[in-house]
Tab-separated table of N, CA and C in Angstrom:
chain	number	residue	atom	x	y	z
C	1	MET	N	0.838	-1.186	0.000
C	1	MET	CA	0.000	0.000	0.000
C	1	MET	C	0.880	1.244	0.000
C	2	VAL	N	0.477	2.217	-0.768
C	2	VAL	CA	1.236	3.454	-0.881
C	2	VAL	C	0.962	4.337	0.336
C	3	GLN	N	2.007	4.857	0.912
C	3	GLN	CA	1.860	5.773	2.039
C	3	GLN	C	1.445	7.144	1.502
C	4	ILE	N	0.345	7.661	2.005
C	4	ILE	CA	-0.153	8.950	1.543
C	4	ILE	C	0.851	10.055	1.856
C	5	SER	N	1.470	9.983	3.007
C	5	SER	CA	2.402	11.039	3.400
C	5	SER	C	3.629	11.070	2.497
C	6	SER	N	3.964	9.979	1.831
C	6	SER	CA	5.138	9.953	0.971
C	6	SER	C	4.823	10.427	-0.449
C	7	LEU	N	3.572	10.694	-0.719
C	7	LEU	CA	3.217	11.145	-2.054
C	7	LEU	C	3.641	12.592	-2.243
C	8	SER	N	4.349	12.845	-3.302
C	8	SER	CA	4.762	14.217	-3.565
C	8	SER	C	3.975	14.816	-4.715
C	9	ASN	N	3.256	14.018	-5.402
C	9	ASN	CA	2.552	14.485	-6.584
C	9	ASN	C	1.047	14.476	-6.344
C	10	LEU	N	0.416	15.597	-6.599
C	10	LEU	CA	-1.034	15.724	-6.383
C	10	LEU	C	-1.816	14.741	-7.256
C	11	LYS	N	-1.328	14.483	-8.463
C	11	LYS	CA	-2.015	13.535	-9.356
C	11	LYS	C	-1.991	12.126	-8.764
C	12	GLU	N	-0.904	11.752	-8.164
C	12	GLU	CA	-0.811	10.444	-7.515
C	12	GLU	C	-1.749	10.389	-6.312
C	13	LEU	N	-1.800	11.472	-5.571
C	13	LEU	CA	-2.676	11.542	-4.402
C	13	LEU	C	-4.129	11.340	-4.808
C	14	TYR	N	-4.521	11.917	-5.929
C	14	TYR	CA	-5.898	11.790	-6.422
C	14	TYR	C	-6.292	10.318	-6.581
C	15	GLU	N	-5.364	9.510	-7.047
C	15	GLU	CA	-5.638	8.083	-7.271
C	15	GLU	C	-5.727	7.300	-5.962
C	16	VAL	N	-5.108	7.800	-4.921
C	16	VAL	CA	-5.046	7.078	-3.649
C	16	VAL	C	-6.116	7.535	-2.658
C	17	ASP	N	-6.306	8.851	-2.543
C	17	ASP	CA	-7.222	9.406	-1.542
C	17	ASP	C	-7.826	10.690	-2.088
C	18	ASP	N	-8.967	10.569	-2.754
C	18	ASP	CA	-9.550	11.740	-3.401
C	18	ASP	C	-10.014	12.794	-2.392
C	19	TYR	N	-10.393	12.397	-1.189
C	19	TYR	CA	-10.803	13.374	-0.187
C	19	TYR	C	-9.612	14.231	0.247
C	20	LEU	N	-8.486	13.596	0.495
C	20	LEU	CA	-7.273	14.339	0.857
C	20	LEU	C	-6.838	15.216	-0.317
C	21	TRP	N	-6.992	14.701	-1.539
C	21	TRP	CA	-6.694	15.488	-2.742
C	21	TRP	C	-7.548	16.761	-2.765
C	22	ILE	N	-8.831	16.637	-2.445
C	22	ILE	CA	-9.727	17.804	-2.410
C	22	ILE	C	-9.242	18.806	-1.372
C	23	GLN	N	-8.901	18.319	-0.181
C	23	GLN	CA	-8.427	19.221	0.876
C	23	GLN	C	-7.169	19.977	0.441
C	24	LYS	N	-6.225	19.260	-0.158
C	24	LYS	CA	-4.985	19.903	-0.604
C	24	LYS	C	-5.257	20.877	-1.755
C	25	THR	N	-6.183	20.511	-2.631
C	25	THR	CA	-6.531	21.389	-3.752
C	25	THR	C	-7.161	22.680	-3.243
C	26	ILE	N	-8.049	22.579	-2.282
C	26	ILE	CA	-8.671	23.771	-1.687
C	26	ILE	C	-7.602	24.657	-1.049
C	27	LYS	N	-6.681	24.033	-0.345
C	27	LYS	CA	-5.593	24.792	0.289
C	27	LYS	C	-4.773	25.541	-0.761
C	28	LEU	N	-4.438	24.856	-1.860
C	28	LEU	CA	-3.678	25.502	-2.935
C	28	LEU	C	-4.465	26.651	-3.558
C	29	LEU	N	-5.763	26.463	-3.732
C	29	LEU	CA	-6.605	27.531	-4.286
C	29	LEU	C	-6.643	28.732	-3.348
C	30	LYS	N	-6.814	28.493	-2.060
C	30	LYS	CA	-6.851	29.589	-1.088
C	30	LYS	C	-5.520	30.338	-1.044
C	31	GLU	N	-4.441	29.606	-1.225
C	31	GLU	CA	-3.107	30.220	-1.213
C	31	GLU	C	-2.735	30.792	-2.585
C	32	LYS	N	-3.658	30.661	-3.553
C	32	LYS	CA	-3.451	31.156	-4.914
C	32	LYS	C	-2.209	30.548	-5.572
C	33	LYS	N	-1.968	29.279	-5.275
C	33	LYS	CA	-0.842	28.544	-5.887
C	33	LYS	C	-1.379	27.744	-7.084
C	34	PHE	N	-1.850	28.482	-8.062
C	34	PHE	CA	-2.530	27.878	-9.199
C	34	PHE	C	-1.626	26.972	-10.031
C	35	ASN	N	-0.364	27.301	-10.098
C	35	ASN	CA	0.560	26.493	-10.892
C	35	ASN	C	0.826	25.118	-10.276
C	36	GLU	N	0.462	24.922	-9.014
C	36	GLU	CA	0.661	23.634	-8.353
C	36	GLU	C	-0.584	22.744	-8.417
C	37	LEU	N	-1.655	23.265	-8.993
C	37	LEU	CA	-2.913	22.518	-9.043
C	37	LEU	C	-2.857	21.370	-10.040
C	38	ASP	N	-3.583	20.337	-9.727
C	38	ASP	CA	-3.807	19.212	-10.646
C	38	ASP	C	-5.049	19.582	-11.455
C	39	THR	N	-4.851	20.422	-12.467
C	39	THR	CA	-5.995	20.993	-13.189
C	39	THR	C	-6.797	19.939	-13.950
C	40	GLU	N	-6.142	18.932	-14.448
C	40	GLU	CA	-6.852	17.879	-15.200
C	40	GLU	C	-7.921	17.216	-14.329
C	41	ASN	N	-7.543	16.786	-13.144
C	41	ASN	CA	-8.501	16.140	-12.240
C	41	ASN	C	-9.463	17.148	-11.619
C	42	LEU	N	-9.003	18.385	-11.414
C	42	LEU	CA	-9.880	19.424	-10.883
C	42	LEU	C	-11.026	19.711	-11.860
C	43	ILE	N	-10.711	19.825	-13.128
C	43	ILE	CA	-11.750	20.036	-14.145
C	43	ILE	C	-12.719	18.865	-14.164
C	44	GLU	N	-12.189	17.653	-14.120
C	44	GLU	CA	-13.042	16.458	-14.113
C	44	GLU	C	-13.976	16.447	-12.901
C	45	GLU	N	-13.451	16.797	-11.751
C	45	GLU	CA	-14.258	16.827	-10.528
C	45	GLU	C	-15.341	17.903	-10.584
C	46	LEU	N	-15.014	19.068	-11.111
C	46	LEU	CA	-15.995	20.145	-11.212
C	46	LEU	C	-17.099	19.789	-12.207
C	47	GLU	N	-16.736	19.174	-13.319
C	47	GLU	CA	-17.748	18.728	-14.284
C	47	GLU	C	-18.657	17.676	-13.656
C	48	ASP	N	-18.058	16.761	-12.918
C	48	ASP	CA	-18.827	15.715	-12.246
C	48	ASP	C	-19.761	16.310	-11.194
C	49	LEU	N	-19.282	17.306	-10.466
C	49	LEU	CA	-20.102	17.976	-9.453
C	49	LEU	C	-21.314	18.635	-10.100
C	50	GLY	N	-21.099	19.279	-11.219
C	50	GLY	CA	-22.207	19.901	-11.939
C	50	GLY	C	-23.236	18.879	-12.389
C	51	ARG	N	-22.777	17.759	-12.927
C	51	ARG	CA	-23.693	16.681	-13.347
C	51	ARG	C	-24.467	16.119	-12.164
C	52	GLU	N	-23.779	15.909	-11.056
C	52	GLU	CA	-24.442	15.370	-9.861
C	52	GLU	C	-25.546	16.291	-9.368
C	53	ARG	N	-25.274	17.588	-9.352
C	53	ARG	CA	-26.276	18.555	-8.887
C	53	ARG	C	-27.478	18.563	-9.821
C	54	LYS	N	-27.238	18.512	-11.114
C	54	LYS	CA	-28.334	18.476	-12.080
C	54	LYS	C	-29.140	17.194	-11.929
C	55	ASN	N	-28.453	16.069	-11.791
C	55	ASN	CA	-29.150	14.790	-11.607
C	55	ASN	C	-29.986	14.799	-10.331
C	56	LYS	N	-29.447	15.400	-9.278
C	56	LYS	CA	-30.154	15.444	-7.987
C	56	LYS	C	-31.445	16.249	-8.085
C	57	VAL	N	-31.377	17.458	-8.657
C	57	VAL	CA	-32.586	18.278	-8.726
C	57	VAL	C	-33.594	17.667	-9.696
C	58	GLU	N	-33.114	17.051	-10.758
C	58	GLU	CA	-34.030	16.393	-11.698
C	58	GLU	C	-34.731	15.216	-11.023
C	59	SER	N	-33.993	14.435	-10.273
C	59	SER	CA	-34.574	13.298	-9.559
C	59	SER	C	-35.602	13.754	-8.529
C	60	LEU	N	-35.284	14.805	-7.795
C	60	LEU	CA	-36.219	15.319	-6.792
C	60	LEU	C	-37.486	15.860	-7.446
C	61	LEU	N	-37.343	16.578	-8.559
C	61	LEU	CA	-38.530	17.085	-9.249
C	61	LEU	C	-39.375	15.936	-9.785
C	62	ARG	N	-38.723	14.914	-10.297
C	62	ARG	CA	-39.447	13.728	-10.780
C	62	ARG	C	-40.250	13.102	-9.642
C	63	GLN	N	-39.665	13.007	-8.470
C	63	GLN	CA	-40.362	12.429	-7.320
C	63	GLN	C	-41.562	13.292	-6.903
C	64	ILE	N	-41.393	14.597	-6.960
C	64	ILE	CA	-42.510	15.493	-6.632
C	64	ILE	C	-43.660	15.260	-7.606
C	65	ILE	N	-43.348	15.216	-8.884
C	65	ILE	CA	-44.389	15.003	-9.903
C	65	ILE	C	-45.063	13.656	-9.712
C	66	ILE	N	-44.291	12.613	-9.529
C	66	ILE	CA	-44.851	11.267	-9.338
C	66	ILE	C	-45.832	11.264	-8.176
C	67	HIS	N	-45.414	11.814	-7.062
C	67	HIS	CA	-46.268	11.782	-5.873
C	67	HIS	C	-47.505	12.671	-6.027
C	68	LEU	N	-47.369	13.779	-6.735
C	68	LEU	CA	-48.552	14.608	-7.004
C	68	LEU	C	-49.530	13.883	-7.918
C	69	LEU	N	-49.015	13.183	-8.908
C	69	LEU	CA	-49.898	12.405	-9.785
C	69	LEU	C	-50.604	11.300	-9.003
C	70	LEU	N	-49.864	10.625	-8.146
C	70	LEU	CA	-50.480	9.585	-7.312
C	70	LEU	C	-51.572	10.189	-6.433
C	71	LEU	N	-51.252	11.303	-5.817
C	71	LEU	CA	-52.183	11.971	-4.923
C	71	LEU	C	-53.454	12.408	-5.652
C	72	GLU	N	-53.285	12.963	-6.812
C	72	GLU	CA	-54.431	13.540	-7.518
C	72	GLU	C	-55.232	12.529	-8.334
C	73	TYR	N	-54.578	11.493	-8.855
C	73	TYR	CA	-55.255	10.632	-9.822
C	73	TYR	C	-55.437	9.170	-9.402
C	74	TRP	N	-54.771	8.715	-8.373
C	74	TRP	CA	-54.906	7.300	-7.993
C	74	TRP	C	-55.898	7.193	-6.848
C	75	SER	N	-57.137	7.429	-7.151
C	75	SER	CA	-58.186	7.495	-6.126
C	75	SER	C	-58.352	6.178	-5.369
C	76	GLN	N	-58.094	5.075	-6.001
C	76	GLN	CA	-58.213	3.767	-5.366
C	76	GLN	C	-57.307	3.643	-4.140
C	77	GLU	N	-56.140	4.261	-4.177
C	77	GLU	CA	-55.171	4.172	-3.080
C	77	GLU	C	-55.124	5.439	-2.216
C	78	SER	N	-55.768	6.472	-2.663
C	78	SER	CA	-55.666	7.769	-2.003
C	78	SER	C	-56.087	7.721	-0.540
C	79	GLN	N	-57.142	7.009	-0.247
C	79	GLN	CA	-57.643	6.929	1.129
C	79	GLN	C	-56.564	6.435	2.097
C	80	TYR	N	-55.738	5.517	1.640
C	80	TYR	CA	-54.729	4.911	2.507
C	80	TYR	C	-53.369	5.608	2.450
C	81	ASN	N	-53.107	6.306	1.340
C	81	ASN	CA	-51.756	6.817	1.117
C	81	ASN	C	-51.629	8.334	0.983
C	82	ALA	N	-52.720	9.069	0.956
C	82	ALA	CA	-52.667	10.511	0.701
C	82	ALA	C	-51.737	11.239	1.680
C	83	SER	N	-51.827	10.947	2.939
C	83	SER	CA	-50.971	11.627	3.931
C	83	SER	C	-49.502	11.312	3.695
C	84	HIS	N	-49.233	10.072	3.390
C	84	HIS	CA	-47.852	9.658	3.117
C	84	HIS	C	-47.325	10.384	1.878
C	85	TRP	N	-48.104	10.428	0.802
C	85	TRP	CA	-47.674	11.092	-0.423
C	85	TRP	C	-47.440	12.574	-0.182
C	86	LYS	N	-48.325	13.223	0.590
C	86	LYS	CA	-48.139	14.643	0.896
C	86	LYS	C	-46.855	14.872	1.696
C	87	ALA	N	-46.588	13.996	2.636
C	87	ALA	CA	-45.359	14.119	3.431
C	87	ALA	C	-44.127	13.941	2.540
C	88	GLU	N	-44.175	12.987	1.630
C	88	GLU	CA	-43.061	12.758	0.712
C	88	GLU	C	-42.843	13.983	-0.178
C	89	ILE	N	-43.920	14.527	-0.716
C	89	ILE	CA	-43.836	15.718	-1.563
C	89	ILE	C	-43.187	16.859	-0.782
C	90	THR	N	-43.619	17.042	0.455
C	90	THR	CA	-43.069	18.105	1.297
C	90	THR	C	-41.571	17.905	1.507
C	91	GLU	N	-41.156	16.695	1.803
C	91	GLU	CA	-39.732	16.404	2.014
C	91	GLU	C	-38.926	16.629	0.743
C	92	PHE	N	-39.422	16.165	-0.400
C	92	PHE	CA	-38.708	16.379	-1.661
C	92	PHE	C	-38.582	17.869	-1.969
C	93	ARG	N	-39.620	18.638	-1.655
C	93	ARG	CA	-39.569	20.088	-1.876
C	93	ARG	C	-38.546	20.745	-0.951
C	94	PHE	N	-38.484	20.319	0.309
C	94	PHE	CA	-37.466	20.861	1.216
C	94	PHE	C	-36.074	20.623	0.624
C	95	GLN	N	-35.843	19.402	0.150
C	95	GLN	CA	-34.533	19.047	-0.386
C	95	GLN	C	-34.190	19.848	-1.640
C	96	ILE	N	-35.121	19.908	-2.577
C	96	ILE	CA	-34.828	20.592	-3.838
C	96	ILE	C	-34.647	22.088	-3.614
C	97	ASN	N	-35.480	22.686	-2.783
C	97	ASN	CA	-35.368	24.120	-2.530
C	97	ASN	C	-34.104	24.464	-1.752
C	98	GLY	N	-33.572	23.507	-1.016
C	98	GLY	CA	-32.335	23.727	-0.275
C	98	GLY	C	-31.103	23.808	-1.158
C	99	ILE	N	-31.179	23.276	-2.372
C	99	ILE	CA	-30.004	23.265	-3.254
C	99	ILE	C	-30.230	23.997	-4.570
C	100	LEU	N	-31.458	24.456	-4.793
C	100	LEU	CA	-31.807	25.051	-6.074
C	100	LEU	C	-31.184	26.441	-6.250
C	101	THR	N	-30.513	26.605	-7.365
C	101	THR	CA	-29.974	27.909	-7.763
C	101	THR	C	-30.738	28.353	-9.008
C	102	LYS	N	-30.533	29.566	-9.425
C	102	LYS	CA	-31.184	30.055	-10.649
C	102	LYS	C	-30.750	29.211	-11.849
C	103	ASN	N	-29.489	28.861	-11.896
C	103	ASN	CA	-28.961	28.034	-12.974
C	103	ASN	C	-29.637	26.656	-12.994
C	104	LEU	N	-29.775	26.041	-11.821
C	104	LEU	CA	-30.425	24.730	-11.752
C	104	LEU	C	-31.911	24.835	-12.059
C	105	GLN	N	-32.526	25.924	-11.673
C	105	GLN	CA	-33.943	26.133	-11.993
C	105	GLN	C	-34.114	26.260	-13.510
C	106	ASN	N	-33.209	26.973	-14.163
C	106	ASN	CA	-33.245	27.075	-15.624
C	106	ASN	C	-33.047	25.706	-16.273
C	107	PHE	N	-32.169	24.905	-15.692
C	107	PHE	CA	-31.943	23.546	-16.180
C	107	PHE	C	-33.232	22.732	-16.093
C	108	LEU	N	-33.920	22.808	-14.947
C	108	LEU	CA	-35.184	22.074	-14.788
C	108	LEU	C	-36.225	22.545	-15.798
C	109	PHE	N	-36.276	23.840	-15.998
C	109	PHE	CA	-37.237	24.391	-16.954
C	109	PHE	C	-36.947	23.870	-18.361
C	110	SER	N	-35.675	23.777	-18.722
C	110	SER	CA	-35.297	23.312	-20.062
C	110	SER	C	-35.601	21.829	-20.270
C	111	ARG	N	-35.661	21.079	-19.210
C	111	ARG	CA	-35.914	19.626	-19.300
C	111	ARG	C	-37.296	19.246	-18.763
C	112	PHE	N	-38.128	20.244	-18.544
C	112	PHE	CA	-39.405	20.048	-17.864
C	112	PHE	C	-40.266	18.974	-18.528
C	113	GLU	N	-40.415	19.034	-19.838
C	113	GLU	CA	-41.272	18.070	-20.539
C	113	GLU	C	-40.717	16.649	-20.413
C	114	LEU	N	-39.412	16.480	-20.560
C	114	LEU	CA	-38.794	15.158	-20.426
C	114	LEU	C	-38.956	14.623	-19.004
C	115	ILE	N	-38.751	15.481	-18.029
C	115	ILE	CA	-38.904	15.067	-16.626
C	115	ILE	C	-40.338	14.606	-16.381
C	116	TYR	N	-41.298	15.345	-16.925
C	116	TYR	CA	-42.695	14.937	-16.755
C	116	TYR	C	-42.957	13.602	-17.446
C	117	GLN	N	-42.468	13.431	-18.652
C	117	GLN	CA	-42.708	12.182	-19.384
C	117	GLN	C	-42.096	10.985	-18.650
C	118	ASN	N	-40.920	11.157	-18.071
C	118	ASN	CA	-40.302	10.074	-17.289
C	118	ASN	C	-41.114	9.786	-16.019
C	119	SER	N	-41.603	10.840	-15.391
C	119	SER	CA	-42.444	10.677	-14.193
C	119	SER	C	-43.738	9.950	-14.555
C	120	LEU	N	-44.306	10.329	-15.670
C	120	LEU	CA	-45.551	9.736	-16.141
C	120	LEU	C	-45.377	8.253	-16.437
C	121	LYS	N	-44.288	7.920	-17.097
C	121	LYS	CA	-44.013	6.511	-17.427
C	121	LYS	C	-43.936	5.668	-16.151
C	122	TYR	N	-43.204	6.160	-15.164
C	122	TYR	CA	-43.086	5.454	-13.885
C	122	TYR	C	-44.458	5.301	-13.226
C	123	THR	N	-45.210	6.378	-13.176
C	123	THR	CA	-46.499	6.375	-12.483
C	123	THR	C	-47.484	5.426	-13.162
C	124	LYS	N	-47.465	5.392	-14.468
C	124	LYS	CA	-48.342	4.456	-15.202
C	124	LYS	C	-47.984	3.006	-14.877
C	125	ARG	N	-46.699	2.732	-14.827
C	125	ARG	CA	-46.273	1.359	-14.507
C	125	ARG	C	-46.646	0.990	-13.079
C	126	LYS	N	-46.481	1.927	-12.168
C	126	LYS	CA	-46.772	1.654	-10.756
C	126	LYS	C	-48.257	1.402	-10.529
C	127	THR	N	-49.097	2.198	-11.173
C	127	THR	CA	-50.536	2.150	-10.897
C	127	THR	C	-51.321	1.278	-11.865
C	128	GLU	N	-50.708	0.982	-13.012
C	128	GLU	CA	-51.392	0.290	-14.106
C	128	GLU	C	-52.613	1.075	-14.583
C	129	LEU	N	-52.556	2.397	-14.426
C	129	LEU	CA	-53.609	3.294	-14.906
C	129	LEU	C	-53.095	4.059	-16.126
C	130	ASP	N	-54.031	4.475	-16.961
C	130	ASP	CA	-53.670	5.275	-18.118
C	130	ASP	C	-54.541	6.526	-18.181
C	131	THR	N	-54.817	7.084	-17.017
C	131	THR	CA	-55.736	8.228	-16.927
C	131	THR	C	-55.028	9.547	-16.599
C	132	PHE	N	-53.730	9.549	-16.675
C	132	PHE	CA	-52.957	10.737	-16.324
C	132	PHE	C	-52.867	11.685	-17.517
C	133	PRO	N	-52.749	12.983	-17.257
C	133	PRO	CA	-52.616	13.951	-18.353
C	133	PRO	C	-51.341	13.704	-19.166
C	134	LYS	N	-51.450	13.870	-20.477
C	134	LYS	CA	-50.288	13.694	-21.349
C	134	LYS	C	-49.278	14.819	-21.165
C	135	LYS	N	-49.744	16.008	-20.846
C	135	LYS	CA	-48.880	17.161	-20.557
C	135	LYS	C	-48.948	17.448	-19.061
C	136	CYS	N	-47.894	17.957	-18.521
C	136	CYS	CA	-47.839	18.216	-17.079
C	136	CYS	C	-48.910	19.223	-16.662
C	137	PRO	N	-49.759	18.837	-15.710
C	137	PRO	CA	-50.815	19.750	-15.250
C	137	PRO	C	-50.324	20.762	-14.213
C	138	TYR	N	-49.042	20.723	-13.892
C	138	TYR	CA	-48.484	21.596	-12.863
C	138	TYR	C	-47.401	22.484	-13.468
C	139	SER	N	-47.291	23.690	-12.961
C	139	SER	CA	-46.191	24.572	-13.371
C	139	SER	C	-44.980	24.270	-12.491
C	140	LEU	N	-43.828	24.682	-12.947
C	140	LEU	CA	-42.618	24.504	-12.142
C	140	LEU	C	-42.756	25.258	-10.826
C	141	GLU	N	-43.354	26.427	-10.879
C	141	GLU	CA	-43.570	27.216	-9.659
C	141	GLU	C	-44.424	26.440	-8.646
C	142	GLN	N	-45.501	25.818	-9.109
C	142	GLN	CA	-46.358	25.024	-8.214
C	142	GLN	C	-45.590	23.836	-7.647
C	143	LEU	N	-44.813	23.179	-8.484
C	143	LEU	CA	-44.069	22.000	-8.048
C	143	LEU	C	-43.058	22.330	-6.957
C	144	LEU	N	-42.503	23.522	-7.001
C	144	LEU	CA	-41.485	23.926	-6.026
C	144	LEU	C	-42.067	24.591	-4.784
C	145	ASP	N	-43.327	24.984	-4.839
C	145	ASP	CA	-43.988	25.670	-3.724
C	145	ASP	C	-44.279	24.666	-2.608
C	146	GLU	N	-43.642	24.862	-1.459
C	146	GLU	CA	-43.746	23.908	-0.348
C	146	GLU	C	-45.157	23.779	0.212
C	147	ASP	N	-46.026	24.739	-0.070
C	147	ASP	CA	-47.379	24.706	0.481
C	147	ASP	C	-48.461	24.380	-0.552
C	148	TRP	N	-48.084	24.237	-1.816
C	148	TRP	CA	-49.090	24.027	-2.856
C	148	TRP	C	-49.413	22.542	-3.051
C	149	PHE	N	-50.689	22.254	-3.092
C	149	PHE	CA	-51.185	20.923	-3.454
C	149	PHE	C	-52.411	21.132	-4.343
C	150	PRO	N	-52.635	20.215	-5.287
C	150	PRO	CA	-53.825	20.373	-6.142
C	150	PRO	C	-55.107	20.240	-5.331
C	151	LYS	N	-56.097	20.987	-5.727
C	151	LYS	CA	-57.405	20.895	-5.063
C	151	LYS	C	-58.139	19.678	-5.600
C	152	LYS	N	-58.749	18.942	-4.717
C	152	LYS	CA	-59.530	17.769	-5.118
C	152	LYS	C	-60.806	18.219	-5.805
C	153	SER	N	-61.158	17.534	-6.872
C	153	SER	CA	-62.389	17.865	-7.612
C	153	SER	C	-63.619	17.491	-6.832
């Protein structure tokens, strides 16, 4: 096993202990020692971080839509599950609103139709129903509003 303390090269450190690599990279950035940075891996990590954040907010929005569709349209199960679905929606909204930036909100808006179609596909498979709207009946603003729920007909 390679001793971390004996590593002199940041690129080697990245392969052995990425957390320690991050700490050392942050230290170099704070000290403005840009020429000592492992820019290749730093770029890769930043790109990966951006993808992870986008995947996270997309997944959370998908969960909000799924649970709203279940709540509003799966009347057979609503009596037993409505409170649970509302609690889940509330939790997903807390999570998404805690990390949402204007950039990520724009990303969600740009993928809104695809996110809805993926949510719809899942919900149809789960419920074996085909009574859901083909287009999303909710706005992005409604989906992100921690207090908004559709009114029952």
